[in-house]
Structure formats: C-alpha cells, structure tokens
Amino acid sequence: MTRIFETPIYPYQRSADQDAPAPVRHKVVVVGAGPVGLVTAVDLAHQGVPVVVVDENDKVSFGSRAICFAKRPLEILDRLGCGQQMVDKGVTWNLGKVFFHDREIYSFNLLPGEGHRRPAFINLQQYHFEKFLVDHIRHMQADGAPIEIRGRNKVSAVGLHNDHVTLEIDTPEGSYNIDAEWLVACDGANSPIRKMLGLGFTGQVFEDNFLIADVVMEAEFPTERWFWFDPPFNKGQSALLHKQPDNVWRIDMQLGWDIDREAELKPENIRRRLHAMLGSDAKFELEWTSIYTFQCARMEHFRKGRVLFAGDSAHQVSPFGARGANSGIQDADNLAWKLRAVINGEAPEALLDSYCHEREQAADENILNSTRSTEFITPKSEISHIFRDAVLDLAEHHEFARPLVNSGRLSVPTIHDGSPLNGPDAAGLPAETRPGAPAVDAPLRKGWLLDRLGDGFKLLAIGIDVPDELAGIEVVQLATDESDALAARWLGGAGRALYLIRPDQHVAARWLEYDRDAITAAHDRALARQ
Amino acid sequence: MPQLTLHANIPAPDDFYEALLAAHEGLSKAQSDALNARLILLLANHIGDPGILREALEKAAGQSAG
C-alpha cells in the first residue's frame, strides 16, 4: 500500500518563469508548503493577493508529525472555507487520563463550554491536514484564484532589496530566478531562508530524546489522551498515547539523553518497547517512527525588510501542548490581512511591525508554557523531581493538586493586550472579548457568530443602531437576544455594545455608544495609519 | 493586601514541632524529602494568595542565602 505521504501531490512542473528573459516579479512568494505556508498562501489568495508557494519537496509531510489542531486554528480554517473536512476527518477527543507509575491517578475533561461550533481540539495527521489544504488550493485554482504551488523548487539564494527580494530557485531542470515584493518564510525550524540571511535563532535546547511511533492497530483503547509519568514500561521517563484517524495511534516515549539512536530506531527494538506498553499480544503495524530532540527558541524579530517569518522558522517550542502548528497557523492568520492591506496601499508598512509585535508576544507565551511543561515532564534537578512526584502523589487523592500537573498546556490563542493596533476599551464589557482578543464564537438564531464576521473589518453592533455607512467597515447588526452565549461573551451586564473586529477576527476596539469619529479613529489605528 | 504572618501564630509550638518531626520518624532521606514536598504543596494550596506565597518564597530564600 502506498502511503499518502509517499505520493507526490504537487509534482514538479516547468513554470513559464523558467523561460522568461528576466526574473518575473511576484507579489508574494511563500517558501514552504507545510501547514503554515499553505494556510498563509490560502489566506492571501482568499483575499485576492496573488501568491506563489515554493517547496523543495512535492509531497505532504512524511509521517503524522503535528497531530493536534486546536479550536482557534479550526476557526481560521472555517474562515478560509476548509475547516469542515478537517473536523469531519479528525478525531474529536475530550477526555485526558493521567497515569503515574502503574496506576491511573485522575482524568480530566476538556469539553469547552456550550455554544462553540468547534471542539477544543481534533487529532488529525499533518499529512491529512496538508492534503486537505492542497485540495482546497486546487479548488481555488479552478475558480480562478491567484495561487500556485511549485514542487521541487528549492530556494538556493536570497537577496534583500528595498522594495523586493530576489530568489534563486533550484529545480530538477536547473535553476532560475524570480523576484518577490514580499517573501514569507515558512520553511520550518531549520529555516534555510533564516540561515541564508544570517539571522539568529536563540533559546534553550532540551537534553532529551523522544521516540515517536505511529502504529496502526485495531485497539480497544477509547478516544482519549493518555499520559504516563514514570510508567513500568518506560521507567523514569514519560509516555503518551493518542488516537488519530484511520486506526492510527500516536505513541510518544521519552528516551532520555544518552541513547544509542540507531539501536533505538531498529524496528525490533521499537516493537519490544510497544509490546511492553500495549501488552505482549497487541497486534499493530508500524506506520512511521522517528526520534526527535527539541528546543524552545525564537528569532529576535520576525521581519527582516521584505521577508517575514511565520511558524517554526520564527519560533520553535517543545511538542507538549501542541503549540507548534497551532501557533504557526495563527501567525498566518495575523499576517495575511496585514500583507494584503500593505500591498493594496491601504496601510503603511508599519502595519507589518504589528505582526511582529503580536506574534512575538504569542511566541513568548507559547515558549513559556511549553518550557514549563517540559520542566514538569522531564524534571532537570533532584528537587524538581521531588516536587513533581509530590504533585502527582497528591493529585491522585486531592483535586487541588491536579491543576499543578503539567503534561502540556494545550494551545489557546494569545490575547494581544498592549498591541499598538488596539483602540479603546469600554468598562463593564466581558474580559474575554477585550481589545486584542480573538472573537469568541457564539451561536446565533441562524448559524454562528464567527461565520457572520468572516474577514474584512466589521463593526459588530449588538442591540444598537448604526446610522451611517462606514468606509472600509461592514456593519454586522445583531439583537441582544440571539443567544445567551452571545450576551454572556459580548455584553456581560451591558444592554448594548459595539465592537470593531479586524479581518483576523480579533477585537480592535469596543464602545457602549455609537461615535462615528471614534470608530474611524480606531479603524485607522488598527491599520497603523496613525 | 493580606501579608505573610511573621508573628508567632502556632498556639502550641512545641506540640507542632514534635508532630513535624514525628511525621518524618523512620523515613529515609528520599521519603522525608517527598513528605516535605507534599506538605509544602498542601500548605501552599491552603494559603492560596499569590502575594503571600511570593513573600514566603522570598523570606525562605533570603534566610538560606543569608
């Protein structure tokens, strides 16, 4: 059986650019067709910005890699018109179980509050995620969207200029040159673009190895996330079991620092480990195995002139908490509308500095969370180990200790407090929808709030009339009694509210009274025009 | 703002001290370390207030450094 990740899905094709007498200039070139590059490109094309994606490969990710996609990224995909197939294919899980030594010490339910369209998480192999996006791009192309993917196109040189970037690209038929007005580097943690530009990537390397095994098995295990601290089958280390679609199970096993990597990767040794974990009579096939180490690191600035970095190229976290791909997709969401506004001349380049401000803030938050999880899962000192075990011992019997157990703080969106794009806040409205926050979904009489917001600037008016037409802002008028969730999340105790929502569905500003000048000023501010 | 209590607050200090040592009686160093850690976590949760916990951490750290 040929596996999905072994089949070329964007095979090399000769481009007219390769025969052009002079380098062809493109509006935006995205380097890397992983989740972040694909979402960036889809978002740009969705907003009408012509984009070319180049990738040195021609296939989806090898192996499952990122497997947890969180609520906010799913909402972003909904905005782009491809969330539903992800959710339909993905495995929805709510229950997590925590084991210590040979016993289950407690379980937790991730079930979000009522009134959200999307679950907290789905499990979906990265190769499915990428395949759905490539399929979506094919549909967009059929509808005439300005988007193109070039497989086996490897950037071999990059040159920075004031108003463009030059690229040399190697292909199976030799190299060619193109220019890009803007370059988005989504080329992963080892980002060749970052290295070619000599930009730093600093942080902390964790001295540990993790074995990942994707196994196909018909198993009785329920659809839950099981996490083991110091289990009998992996003494002194940790382990994770997670279900993916198609009867594929993800197993992560911590191996420690001093290992014989080659020996550990031998199928017979992996099988022996898995039998110890799953039972000697477990029947499974190995789909993909890998050993990884990780670091928490980030670039100092996510922008270098006309080059913008998004996803792992800009920041890397430990895998605990699923904060890699999820934060990268939110980078794309944050960047695409800003790039469009700058390219269309609606906003100054300074708007792109707010991308750095906001997403560097998010990277710091993700690195902080993932570093803390790593410290708990793999204690670095004797006393850290003592406290970790004490927390786990107490958690078995006492509810109070469970919030201290940290097997990964699962990805939630960053609220961009202090963003230069934020406008005024109004006292008395709920904290969760304050300026800088991503719009919180709520059911309406028909459909969902986030679908009504879509993209583009919106003035969400709940229980208040908007008498004017506003340039560049579409009004979404709702009654206060659409749903209890809408009232709780967007009104609190107030009887009415006005929200200016950015194209990435983040709150820019909010008021209790209509004031045309204030709204125009907040709109200008959200576009960095003042 | 509540503050860390630094005046004598344990009604029968000798009784408490005896009970504290008795809890460790017969334990190995590793078992005692684990007990201490559990005790700290239980008491910290009981206190709850982040300001008081921070103050207690600072006081404890300052003492050992001094």
PDB file of N, CA, C and O in Angstrom, chain A residues 232-278:
ATOM      1  N   PRO A 232       5.769   1.696  34.362  1.00  0.00           N
ATOM      2  CA  PRO A 232       6.616   0.496  34.471  1.00  0.00           C
ATOM      3  C   PRO A 232       7.264   0.124  33.133  1.00  0.00           C
ATOM      4  O   PRO A 232       8.366  -0.411  33.113  1.00  0.00           O
ATOM      5  N   PHE A 233       6.586   0.444  32.020  1.00  0.00           N
ATOM      6  CA  PHE A 233       7.143   0.053  30.720  1.00  0.00           C
ATOM      7  C   PHE A 233       8.152   1.062  30.185  1.00  0.00           C
ATOM      8  O   PHE A 233       8.713   0.874  29.108  1.00  0.00           O
ATOM      9  N   ASN A 234       8.355   2.153  30.891  1.00  0.00           N
ATOM     10  CA  ASN A 234       9.347   3.146  30.455  1.00  0.00           C
ATOM     11  C   ASN A 234       9.867   3.862  31.700  1.00  0.00           C
ATOM     12  O   ASN A 234       9.648   5.051  31.900  1.00  0.00           O
ATOM     13  N   LYS A 235      10.571   3.074  32.552  1.00  0.00           N
ATOM     14  CA  LYS A 235      10.963   3.542  33.887  1.00  0.00           C
ATOM     15  C   LYS A 235      11.697   4.883  33.854  1.00  0.00           C
ATOM     16  O   LYS A 235      12.620   5.080  33.067  1.00  0.00           O
ATOM     17  N   GLY A 236      11.243   5.761  34.734  1.00  0.00           N
ATOM     18  CA  GLY A 236      11.924   7.036  34.895  1.00  0.00           C
ATOM     19  C   GLY A 236      11.642   8.037  33.784  1.00  0.00           C
ATOM     20  O   GLY A 236      12.174   9.143  33.781  1.00  0.00           O
ATOM     21  N   GLN A 237      10.809   7.648  32.824  1.00  0.00           N
ATOM     22  CA  GLN A 237      10.533   8.524  31.686  1.00  0.00           C
ATOM     23  C   GLN A 237       9.023   8.756  31.573  1.00  0.00           C
ATOM     24  O   GLN A 237       8.273   8.414  32.475  1.00  0.00           O
ATOM     25  N   SER A 238       8.588   9.313  30.446  1.00  0.00           N
ATOM     26  CA  SER A 238       7.159   9.553  30.257  1.00  0.00           C
ATOM     27  C   SER A 238       6.697   8.880  28.975  1.00  0.00           C
ATOM     28  O   SER A 238       7.518   8.407  28.176  1.00  0.00           O
ATOM     29  N   ALA A 239       5.402   8.845  28.783  1.00  0.00           N
ATOM     30  CA  ALA A 239       4.841   8.264  27.557  1.00  0.00           C
ATOM     31  C   ALA A 239       3.481   8.882  27.292  1.00  0.00           C
ATOM     32  O   ALA A 239       2.801   9.355  28.212  1.00  0.00           O
ATOM     33  N   LEU A 240       3.105   8.890  26.014  1.00  0.00           N
ATOM     34  CA  LEU A 240       1.827   9.479  25.601  1.00  0.00           C
ATOM     35  C   LEU A 240       1.185   8.574  24.553  1.00  0.00           C
ATOM     36  O   LEU A 240       1.867   8.075  23.651  1.00  0.00           O
ATOM     37  N   LEU A 241      -0.126   8.375  24.693  1.00  0.00           N
ATOM     38  CA  LEU A 241      -0.875   7.608  23.694  1.00  0.00           C
ATOM     39  C   LEU A 241      -2.048   8.473  23.237  1.00  0.00           C
ATOM     40  O   LEU A 241      -2.796   9.015  24.055  1.00  0.00           O
ATOM     41  N   HIS A 242      -2.180   8.592  21.913  1.00  0.00           N
ATOM     42  CA  HIS A 242      -3.181   9.490  21.365  1.00  0.00           C
ATOM     43  C   HIS A 242      -3.741   8.882  20.103  1.00  0.00           C
ATOM     44  O   HIS A 242      -3.002   8.349  19.292  1.00  0.00           O
ATOM     45  N   LYS A 243      -5.042   8.996  19.913  1.00  0.00           N
ATOM     46  CA  LYS A 243      -5.655   8.376  18.737  1.00  0.00           C
ATOM     47  C   LYS A 243      -5.769   9.364  17.579  1.00  0.00           C
ATOM     48  O   LYS A 243      -6.159  10.512  17.749  1.00  0.00           O
ATOM     49  N   GLN A 244      -5.442   8.868  16.384  1.00  0.00           N
ATOM     50  CA  GLN A 244      -5.606   9.640  15.155  1.00  0.00           C
ATOM     51  C   GLN A 244      -6.612   8.914  14.271  1.00  0.00           C
ATOM     52  O   GLN A 244      -6.971   7.776  14.534  1.00  0.00           O
ATOM     53  N   PRO A 245      -7.065   9.554  13.201  1.00  0.00           N
ATOM     54  CA  PRO A 245      -7.974   8.869  12.274  1.00  0.00           C
ATOM     55  C   PRO A 245      -7.321   7.625  11.647  1.00  0.00           C
ATOM     56  O   PRO A 245      -6.101   7.489  11.665  1.00  0.00           O
ATOM     57  N   ASP A 246      -8.117   6.796  11.057  1.00  0.00           N
ATOM     58  CA  ASP A 246      -7.698   5.592  10.313  1.00  0.00           C
ATOM     59  C   ASP A 246      -7.023   4.554  11.214  1.00  0.00           C
ATOM     60  O   ASP A 246      -6.112   3.845  10.786  1.00  0.00           O
ATOM     61  N   ASN A 247      -7.455   4.472  12.485  1.00  0.00           N
ATOM     62  CA  ASN A 247      -6.862   3.498  13.418  1.00  0.00           C
ATOM     63  C   ASN A 247      -5.369   3.680  13.610  1.00  0.00           C
ATOM     64  O   ASN A 247      -4.645   2.724  13.895  1.00  0.00           O
ATOM     65  N   VAL A 248      -4.903   4.875  13.425  1.00  0.00           N
ATOM     66  CA  VAL A 248      -3.500   5.166  13.696  1.00  0.00           C
ATOM     67  C   VAL A 248      -3.396   5.724  15.117  1.00  0.00           C
ATOM     68  O   VAL A 248      -4.170   6.591  15.508  1.00  0.00           O
ATOM     69  N   TRP A 249      -2.469   5.186  15.862  1.00  0.00           N
ATOM     70  CA  TRP A 249      -2.236   5.663  17.232  1.00  0.00           C
ATOM     71  C   TRP A 249      -0.859   6.284  17.306  1.00  0.00           C
ATOM     72  O   TRP A 249       0.117   5.729  16.815  1.00  0.00           O
ATOM     73  N   ARG A 250      -0.803   7.431  17.926  1.00  0.00           N
ATOM     74  CA  ARG A 250       0.477   8.099  18.146  1.00  0.00           C
ATOM     75  C   ARG A 250       0.981   7.693  19.521  1.00  0.00           C
ATOM     76  O   ARG A 250       0.265   7.818  20.514  1.00  0.00           O
ATOM     77  N   ILE A 251       2.203   7.221  19.558  1.00  0.00           N
ATOM     78  CA  ILE A 251       2.858   6.919  20.831  1.00  0.00           C
ATOM     79  C   ILE A 251       4.148   7.731  20.907  1.00  0.00           C
ATOM     80  O   ILE A 251       4.953   7.707  19.978  1.00  0.00           O
ATOM     81  N   ASP A 252       4.281   8.458  21.980  1.00  0.00           N
ATOM     82  CA  ASP A 252       5.493   9.235  22.240  1.00  0.00           C
ATOM     83  C   ASP A 252       6.150   8.625  23.463  1.00  0.00           C
ATOM     84  O   ASP A 252       5.489   8.470  24.486  1.00  0.00           O
ATOM     85  N   MET A 253       7.410   8.297  23.369  1.00  0.00           N
ATOM     86  CA  MET A 253       8.108   7.789  24.549  1.00  0.00           C
ATOM     87  C   MET A 253       9.375   8.564  24.763  1.00  0.00           C
ATOM     88  O   MET A 253      10.210   8.667  23.863  1.00  0.00           O
ATOM     89  N   GLN A 254       9.500   9.074  25.963  1.00  0.00           N
ATOM     90  CA  GLN A 254      10.730   9.771  26.324  1.00  0.00           C
ATOM     91  C   GLN A 254      11.840   8.733  26.492  1.00  0.00           C
ATOM     92  O   GLN A 254      11.621   7.675  27.095  1.00  0.00           O
ATOM     93  N   LEU A 255      13.013   9.013  25.948  1.00  0.00           N
ATOM     94  CA  LEU A 255      14.100   8.033  26.000  1.00  0.00           C
ATOM     95  C   LEU A 255      15.264   8.480  26.873  1.00  0.00           C
ATOM     96  O   LEU A 255      16.121   7.669  27.203  1.00  0.00           O
ATOM     97  N   GLY A 256      15.328   9.745  27.209  1.00  0.00           N
ATOM     98  CA  GLY A 256      16.498  10.247  27.938  1.00  0.00           C
ATOM     99  C   GLY A 256      17.543  10.779  26.970  1.00  0.00           C
ATOM    100  O   GLY A 256      17.333  10.795  25.754  1.00  0.00           O
ATOM    101  N   TRP A 257      18.667  11.218  27.518  1.00  0.00           N
ATOM    102  CA  TRP A 257      19.644  11.929  26.686  1.00  0.00           C
ATOM    103  C   TRP A 257      20.691  10.986  26.084  1.00  0.00           C
ATOM    104  O   TRP A 257      21.017  11.061  24.912  1.00  0.00           O
ATOM    105  N   ASP A 258      21.231  10.075  26.922  1.00  0.00           N
ATOM    106  CA  ASP A 258      22.296   9.198  26.423  1.00  0.00           C
ATOM    107  C   ASP A 258      21.695   7.940  25.825  1.00  0.00           C
ATOM    108  O   ASP A 258      21.442   6.972  26.523  1.00  0.00           O
ATOM    109  N   ILE A 259      21.446   7.963  24.534  1.00  0.00           N
ATOM    110  CA  ILE A 259      20.856   6.793  23.902  1.00  0.00           C
ATOM    111  C   ILE A 259      21.672   6.415  22.676  1.00  0.00           C
ATOM    112  O   ILE A 259      22.410   7.227  22.136  1.00  0.00           O
ATOM    113  N   ASP A 260      21.501   5.188  22.270  1.00  0.00           N
ATOM    114  CA  ASP A 260      22.073   4.732  21.004  1.00  0.00           C
ATOM    115  C   ASP A 260      20.966   4.886  19.968  1.00  0.00           C
ATOM    116  O   ASP A 260      20.096   4.038  19.828  1.00  0.00           O
ATOM    117  N   ARG A 261      21.009   6.000  19.281  1.00  0.00           N
ATOM    118  CA  ARG A 261      19.923   6.394  18.401  1.00  0.00           C
ATOM    119  C   ARG A 261      19.614   5.325  17.348  1.00  0.00           C
ATOM    120  O   ARG A 261      18.456   4.993  17.096  1.00  0.00           O
ATOM    121  N   GLU A 262      20.689   4.796  16.780  1.00  0.00           N
ATOM    122  CA  GLU A 262      20.482   3.809  15.714  1.00  0.00           C
ATOM    123  C   GLU A 262      19.808   2.547  16.236  1.00  0.00           C
ATOM    124  O   GLU A 262      18.891   2.013  15.615  1.00  0.00           O
ATOM    125  N   ALA A 263      20.263   2.118  17.419  1.00  0.00           N
ATOM    126  CA  ALA A 263      19.672   0.910  18.007  1.00  0.00           C
ATOM    127  C   ALA A 263      18.210   1.154  18.363  1.00  0.00           C
ATOM    128  O   ALA A 263      17.345   0.308  18.122  1.00  0.00           O
ATOM    129  N   GLU A 264      17.935   2.352  18.926  1.00  0.00           N
ATOM    130  CA  GLU A 264      16.562   2.652  19.332  1.00  0.00           C
ATOM    131  C   GLU A 264      15.604   2.674  18.148  1.00  0.00           C
ATOM    132  O   GLU A 264      14.419   2.416  18.287  1.00  0.00           O
ATOM    133  N   LEU A 265      16.121   3.009  16.975  1.00  0.00           N
ATOM    134  CA  LEU A 265      15.254   3.123  15.801  1.00  0.00           C
ATOM    135  C   LEU A 265      15.041   1.785  15.082  1.00  0.00           C
ATOM    136  O   LEU A 265      14.246   1.708  14.155  1.00  0.00           O
ATOM    137  N   LYS A 266      15.745   0.750  15.531  1.00  0.00           N
ATOM    138  CA  LYS A 266      15.546  -0.558  14.888  1.00  0.00           C
ATOM    139  C   LYS A 266      14.126  -1.036  15.176  1.00  0.00           C
ATOM    140  O   LYS A 266      13.682  -1.030  16.332  1.00  0.00           O
ATOM    141  N   PRO A 267      13.417  -1.470  14.130  1.00  0.00           N
ATOM    142  CA  PRO A 267      12.029  -1.882  14.323  1.00  0.00           C
ATOM    143  C   PRO A 267      11.849  -2.907  15.437  1.00  0.00           C
ATOM    144  O   PRO A 267      10.889  -2.821  16.215  1.00  0.00           O
ATOM    145  N   GLU A 268      12.785  -3.858  15.576  1.00  0.00           N
ATOM    146  CA  GLU A 268      12.582  -4.878  16.612  1.00  0.00           C
ATOM    147  C   GLU A 268      12.632  -4.257  18.008  1.00  0.00           C
ATOM    148  O   GLU A 268      11.910  -4.680  18.918  1.00  0.00           O
ATOM    149  N   ASN A 269      13.473  -3.227  18.178  1.00  0.00           N
ATOM    150  CA  ASN A 269      13.537  -2.569  19.491  1.00  0.00           C
ATOM    151  C   ASN A 269      12.300  -1.722  19.755  1.00  0.00           C
ATOM    152  O   ASN A 269      11.803  -1.659  20.875  1.00  0.00           O
ATOM    153  N   ILE A 270      11.809  -1.079  18.712  1.00  0.00           N
ATOM    154  CA  ILE A 270      10.581  -0.296  18.872  1.00  0.00           C
ATOM    155  C   ILE A 270       9.415  -1.235  19.201  1.00  0.00           C
ATOM    156  O   ILE A 270       8.620  -0.957  20.101  1.00  0.00           O
ATOM    157  N   ARG A 271       9.362  -2.353  18.507  1.00  0.00           N
ATOM    158  CA  ARG A 271       8.276  -3.313  18.756  1.00  0.00           C
ATOM    159  C   ARG A 271       8.334  -3.832  20.197  1.00  0.00           C
ATOM    160  O   ARG A 271       7.301  -3.994  20.846  1.00  0.00           O
ATOM    161  N   ARG A 272       9.549  -4.080  20.673  1.00  0.00           N
ATOM    162  CA  ARG A 272       9.688  -4.565  22.052  1.00  0.00           C
ATOM    163  C   ARG A 272       9.159  -3.517  23.044  1.00  0.00           C
ATOM    164  O   ARG A 272       8.396  -3.825  23.956  1.00  0.00           O
ATOM    165  N   ARG A 273       9.513  -2.272  22.812  1.00  0.00           N
ATOM    166  CA  ARG A 273       9.001  -1.194  23.674  1.00  0.00           C
ATOM    167  C   ARG A 273       7.475  -1.105  23.615  1.00  0.00           C
ATOM    168  O   ARG A 273       6.810  -0.922  24.635  1.00  0.00           O
ATOM    169  N   LEU A 274       6.943  -1.201  22.413  1.00  0.00           N
ATOM    170  CA  LEU A 274       5.493  -1.054  22.261  1.00  0.00           C
ATOM    171  C   LEU A 274       4.744  -2.229  22.873  1.00  0.00           C
ATOM    172  O   LEU A 274       3.675  -2.049  23.466  1.00  0.00           O
ATOM    173  N   HIS A 275       5.308  -3.421  22.757  1.00  0.00           N
ATOM    174  CA  HIS A 275       4.655  -4.570  23.390  1.00  0.00           C
ATOM    175  C   HIS A 275       4.639  -4.411  24.906  1.00  0.00           C
ATOM    176  O   HIS A 275       3.658  -4.776  25.558  1.00  0.00           O
ATOM    177  N   ALA A 276       5.718  -3.866  25.453  1.00  0.00           N
ATOM    178  CA  ALA A 276       5.748  -3.641  26.903  1.00  0.00           C
ATOM    179  C   ALA A 276       4.653  -2.666  27.311  1.00  0.00           C
ATOM    180  O   ALA A 276       4.056  -2.767  28.380  1.00  0.00           O
ATOM    181  N   MET A 277       4.360  -1.732  26.434  1.00  0.00           N
ATOM    182  CA  MET A 277       3.359  -0.710  26.753  1.00  0.00           C
ATOM    183  C   MET A 277       1.941  -1.206  26.472  1.00  0.00           C
ATOM    184  O   MET A 277       1.019  -1.007  27.267  1.00  0.00           O
ATOM    185  N   LEU A 278       1.747  -1.838  25.316  1.00  0.00           N
ATOM    186  CA  LEU A 278       0.391  -2.144  24.848  1.00  0.00           C
ATOM    187  C   LEU A 278      -0.039  -3.564  25.180  1.00  0.00           C
ATOM    188  O   LEU A 278      -1.188  -3.933  24.976  1.00  0.00           O
TER     189      LEU A 278
END
